Coordinates of C-alpha atoms in Angstrom, one line a residue:
M16 CA 77.9 -40.3 104.3
F17 CA 74.3 -41.2 103.1
S18 CA 73.6 -37.4 104.6
R19 CA 75.9 -36.5 103.0
F20 CA 75.6 -37.6 99.6
L21 CA 71.8 -36.2 100.0
F22 CA 73.3 -32.6 100.5
L23 CA 75.5 -33.2 97.5
L24 CA 72.4 -34.0 95.7
F25 CA 70.4 -31.0 97.1
V26 CA 72.8 -28.7 95.9
V27 CA 73.2 -30.5 92.4
L28 CA 69.2 -30.2 91.4
L29 CA 69.1 -26.6 93.1
A30 CA 72.2 -25.7 90.5
A31 CA 70.0 -27.4 87.8
V32 CA 66.7 -25.8 88.6
A33 CA 68.8 -22.4 88.8
G34 CA 70.4 -23.0 85.2
F35 CA 67.3 -23.7 84.1
Q36 CA 65.3 -20.3 85.0
L37 CA 68.0 -18.6 84.3
R38 CA 67.7 -19.8 80.2
M39 CA 64.4 -19.4 80.4
S40 CA 64.4 -16.0 82.1
A41 CA 63.7 -14.1 78.7
A42 CA 60.8 -15.7 78.2
G43 CA 57.7 -14.3 78.0
K44 CA 59.2 -10.7 78.5
P45 CA 59.0 -7.8 76.7
A46 CA 62.2 -7.0 74.4
L47 CA 62.3 -3.8 72.4
V48 CA 63.9 -3.5 68.9
T49 CA 64.3 -0.2 67.8
G50 CA 64.4 0.3 63.8
S51 CA 63.7 -3.5 63.3
A52 CA 61.5 -3.2 60.4
T53 CA 64.6 -3.8 58.0
G54 CA 67.9 -4.9 57.9
I55 CA 70.0 -5.9 61.4
G56 CA 67.5 -5.1 63.6
R57 CA 65.1 -7.5 61.6
Q58 CA 67.0 -10.3 62.5
I59 CA 67.5 -9.3 66.2
A60 CA 64.0 -9.1 66.3
H61 CA 63.7 -12.6 64.7
Q62 CA 66.7 -14.3 67.2
L63 CA 64.9 -12.8 70.6
A64 CA 61.7 -14.5 69.2
K65 CA 63.3 -17.7 68.9
E66 CA 64.2 -17.0 72.5
G67 CA 60.2 -16.3 73.4
C68 CA 60.4 -12.7 74.1
N69 CA 57.0 -10.6 73.4
L70 CA 59.1 -8.6 70.6
V71 CA 58.1 -4.5 70.3
I72 CA 58.7 -4.3 66.1
N73 CA 59.6 0.0 66.2
Y74 CA 59.5 2.0 62.7
P75 CA 60.1 5.5 63.0
F76 CA 57.3 6.6 60.3
E77 CA 54.2 5.5 58.2
G78 CA 55.9 4.6 55.1
L79 CA 57.4 1.3 56.7
K80 CA 54.3 0.3 58.6
E81 CA 54.2 -2.5 56.0
A82 CA 57.8 -3.7 56.6
A83 CA 57.2 -3.7 60.7
D84 CA 54.0 -5.4 60.2
A85 CA 55.6 -8.0 58.0
V86 CA 57.8 -8.4 60.9
V87 CA 55.6 -8.8 63.3
Q88 CA 54.2 -11.9 61.2
E89 CA 57.5 -13.4 61.3
C90 CA 58.0 -12.8 64.6
K91 CA 54.7 -15.0 65.8
D92 CA 55.3 -17.7 63.4
L93 CA 59.0 -18.6 65.2
G94 CA 56.2 -18.7 68.0
A95 CA 56.6 -15.4 70.0
D96 CA 53.9 -12.6 70.6
A97 CA 54.9 -9.2 68.9
I98 CA 53.9 -6.0 68.3
A99 CA 55.0 -2.9 65.5
V100 CA 55.0 0.1 67.0
E101 CA 55.5 3.6 65.4
A102 CA 57.9 6.2 67.4
D103 CA 60.5 8.7 65.9
V104 CA 63.1 7.4 68.8
T105 CA 64.1 11.5 68.0
K106 CA 61.2 12.6 69.8
P107 CA 61.3 12.0 73.8
D108 CA 57.1 12.2 73.5
Q109 CA 56.9 9.2 70.7
V110 CA 59.4 7.3 72.9
A111 CA 57.4 7.8 76.5
D112 CA 54.3 6.3 74.5
M113 CA 56.0 3.9 72.9
M114 CA 57.1 3.0 76.6
K115 CA 53.4 3.1 77.5
T116 CA 52.1 1.3 74.7
I117 CA 54.0 -1.9 76.1
A118 CA 53.1 -1.9 79.4
S119 CA 49.7 -1.4 78.3
T120 CA 50.2 -4.8 76.6
W121 CA 51.7 -7.0 78.3
D122 CA 51.9 -7.4 82.2
E123 CA 55.4 -8.2 82.3
P124 CA 57.9 -4.8 82.4
L125 CA 59.8 -4.1 79.3
Y126 CA 63.1 -6.5 80.2
I127 CA 65.6 -6.0 77.1
C128 CA 66.3 -3.1 74.8
V129 CA 67.8 -3.2 72.0
N130 CA 69.0 0.4 70.7
N131 CA 69.6 -0.4 66.7
A132 CA 68.0 2.9 64.9
G133 CA 70.5 4.2 63.2
I134 CA 70.8 6.6 59.6
T135 CA 74.0 7.1 57.7
K136 CA 74.3 10.6 55.1
D137 CA 78.3 10.5 54.6
S138 CA 80.0 13.2 53.1
L139 CA 83.7 14.6 53.6
A140 CA 83.9 16.4 56.4
L141 CA 84.5 19.9 54.3
R142 CA 81.2 19.6 52.8
M143 CA 79.0 18.0 55.1
K144 CA 75.9 20.5 55.4
P145 CA 75.0 20.9 58.9
A146 CA 71.4 19.8 58.9
D147 CA 73.5 16.4 57.9
W148 CA 75.4 16.3 60.6
Q149 CA 72.6 17.3 63.6
A150 CA 70.2 14.4 61.4
V151 CA 72.4 11.6 62.1
I152 CA 73.9 12.3 65.6
D153 CA 69.7 13.0 66.6
V154 CA 68.9 9.4 65.6
N155 CA 72.3 7.6 66.6
L156 CA 73.4 9.0 69.8
S157 CA 70.0 11.3 71.0
G158 CA 67.8 8.4 69.9
V159 CA 70.0 5.4 71.7
F160 CA 70.1 8.0 75.3
Y161 CA 66.2 8.8 74.7
C162 CA 65.0 5.2 74.4
A163 CA 67.8 3.8 77.1
Q164 CA 66.8 6.3 79.4
A165 CA 62.8 5.3 79.3
S166 CA 63.7 1.7 79.1
A167 CA 65.5 1.7 82.5
K168 CA 62.9 3.9 84.1
V169 CA 61.3 0.5 83.8
M170 CA 63.9 -1.6 84.2
T171 CA 66.1 -0.2 87.4
K172 CA 62.1 -0.8 89.3
A173 CA 61.9 -3.7 88.4
R174 CA 65.5 -4.5 89.1
A175 CA 66.1 -6.5 86.2
G176 CA 66.9 -5.7 82.4
R177 CA 69.1 -6.1 79.5
I178 CA 70.3 -2.8 77.1
V179 CA 72.1 -3.6 74.2
N180 CA 73.4 -0.9 71.8
I181 CA 74.6 -1.1 68.5
A182 CA 77.4 1.2 67.7
S183 CA 80.0 0.3 64.9
V184 CA 83.6 -0.5 64.7
V185 CA 84.2 3.2 62.8
G186 CA 83.0 4.8 66.1
Q187 CA 86.4 3.7 67.0
I188 CA 89.0 3.8 63.9
G189 CA 87.1 6.4 62.5
N190 CA 86.3 5.7 58.2
V191 CA 86.7 8.8 55.8
G192 CA 83.9 10.2 54.5
Q193 CA 81.6 9.5 58.5
A194 CA 82.4 12.4 60.2
N195 CA 79.1 12.2 61.8
Y196 CA 78.4 8.4 62.0
S197 CA 82.0 8.1 63.8
A198 CA 81.2 10.4 65.7
S199 CA 77.5 9.3 66.6
K200 CA 78.4 5.6 67.3
G201 CA 81.7 6.9 69.4
G202 CA 79.8 8.6 71.6
V203 CA 77.0 5.5 71.7
I204 CA 79.6 3.9 73.4
A205 CA 81.0 6.5 75.4
L206 CA 77.2 6.6 77.0
T207 CA 77.7 2.8 77.1
K208 CA 80.0 2.4 79.9
T209 CA 78.5 5.4 81.8
L210 CA 75.2 4.1 81.7
A211 CA 76.6 0.7 83.0
K212 CA 78.1 1.8 85.7
E213 CA 74.8 4.1 86.6
F214 CA 72.5 1.3 86.2
G215 CA 74.5 -2.0 86.9
G216 CA 73.2 -1.7 91.1
R217 CA 69.8 -2.2 89.8
G218 CA 70.6 -5.3 88.2
V219 CA 70.6 -3.7 84.6
T220 CA 73.5 -4.4 82.3
V221 CA 74.2 -2.2 79.4
N222 CA 76.4 -3.6 76.7
A223 CA 77.3 -2.6 72.9
V224 CA 77.7 -4.3 69.6
C225 CA 80.6 -2.8 67.0
P226 CA 79.4 -3.8 63.9
G227 CA 81.9 -3.7 61.0
F228 CA 80.9 -3.2 57.1
I229 CA 77.9 -5.9 56.9
E230 CA 75.7 -6.5 54.3
T231 CA 72.6 -4.4 54.4
P232 CA 70.3 -1.7 52.0
M233 CA 72.9 0.5 54.5
T234 CA 75.7 0.0 52.7
K235 CA 75.5 -1.8 49.4
D236 CA 76.5 1.5 48.1
L237 CA 79.6 2.3 49.7
P238 CA 81.9 2.4 47.7
G239 CA 85.7 1.5 46.6
V240 CA 84.1 -2.0 48.1
D241 CA 87.1 -4.4 46.9
Q242 CA 89.4 -2.0 48.8
L243 CA 87.4 -2.5 52.1
L244 CA 87.5 -6.4 51.6
A245 CA 91.0 -6.4 51.3
A246 CA 91.2 -4.3 54.9
I247 CA 88.9 -7.4 56.6
P248 CA 91.2 -10.6 57.9
L249 CA 88.5 -12.6 57.2
G250 CA 87.5 -11.2 53.2
R251 CA 84.1 -10.7 53.5
F252 CA 81.5 -8.9 54.9
G253 CA 79.2 -10.0 57.8
Q254 CA 75.7 -11.1 57.2
P255 CA 72.9 -9.4 59.6
E256 CA 72.7 -12.9 61.5
E257 CA 76.0 -12.9 62.8
V258 CA 75.5 -9.6 64.4
A259 CA 72.1 -10.2 65.7
G260 CA 73.4 -13.9 67.4
M261 CA 76.0 -11.3 69.4
V262 CA 72.5 -9.2 70.6
R263 CA 71.0 -12.8 71.1
F264 CA 73.9 -14.0 73.3
L265 CA 74.3 -10.5 75.5
C266 CA 70.0 -10.3 75.6
T267 CA 70.7 -14.3 77.4
D268 CA 70.9 -14.0 81.3
D269 CA 73.4 -17.6 81.2
A270 CA 75.5 -16.0 78.7
S271 CA 75.6 -11.8 80.2
G272 CA 74.9 -12.0 83.4
Y273 CA 77.7 -10.4 84.6
M274 CA 78.8 -8.6 81.2
T275 CA 78.1 -5.2 81.7
G276 CA 79.5 -2.1 80.0
H277 CA 82.2 -3.4 77.4
M278 CA 81.6 -3.4 73.5
F279 CA 82.0 -7.0 71.3
D280 CA 83.0 -6.6 68.2
V281 CA 81.3 -8.4 64.9
D282 CA 83.9 -7.1 62.5
G283 CA 85.9 -9.6 60.6
G284 CA 89.3 -8.6 62.3
I285 CA 89.1 -5.0 60.3
G286 CA 89.4 -3.4 63.9
I287 CA 92.2 -5.5 65.6
G288 CA 95.0 -3.6 67.6
V289 CA 92.3 -0.5 68.1

């Protein structure tokens, strides 16, 4: 009887230690958040900083350096290490250079990649300029692929990693005036499922977060606000912190280690029934 008690006690202690290790697994590991100088990306960086990650604050051009540096300091104030890296996600060579910078900055391999960088160039489809179509596809879809591909080369070698792609509810339901944006985010959803199948056997999960209408600089000038709010069951726009909280959940092993290839809507219910 006593030996059985000792065995059960050992099992309980082992489970407790394992649980602790899972909860702490993101601490001290590099986490890349693309387009994180402002908006949702900034809030995601804050959430991961609270997990103790080493943050890579990515920004696309010199004009956002000051904002990126400010986010770096905010992450440090939260107790994390952080650096700012300028890289255009539409340029594979710049993405590769960013990966080299990450590898030379910390001993731990890249563990988290949040593909958040995105733009809008809205117009009715009949009036949409080819350049506006291509620009959105380049950043929102091709940029996600380039960063996921480069990150996965590191993660699959380490047999551990979390990739979270920021898609959108309009990638599921469409939206008037956003043919390019809807197509790009629908592509991200399909890409997420494919990468999850390809990388799953090597210890890497790939999921997508699909925000609805979130209060950011990119959505503040949307026309027909009253009509939009009427279509949202919760009757309000979401906050960047709410999207960031979902990303944090997906990047924490004990919460999401057995989740991959799925879409997680943070949309106030606007996508119900899709």
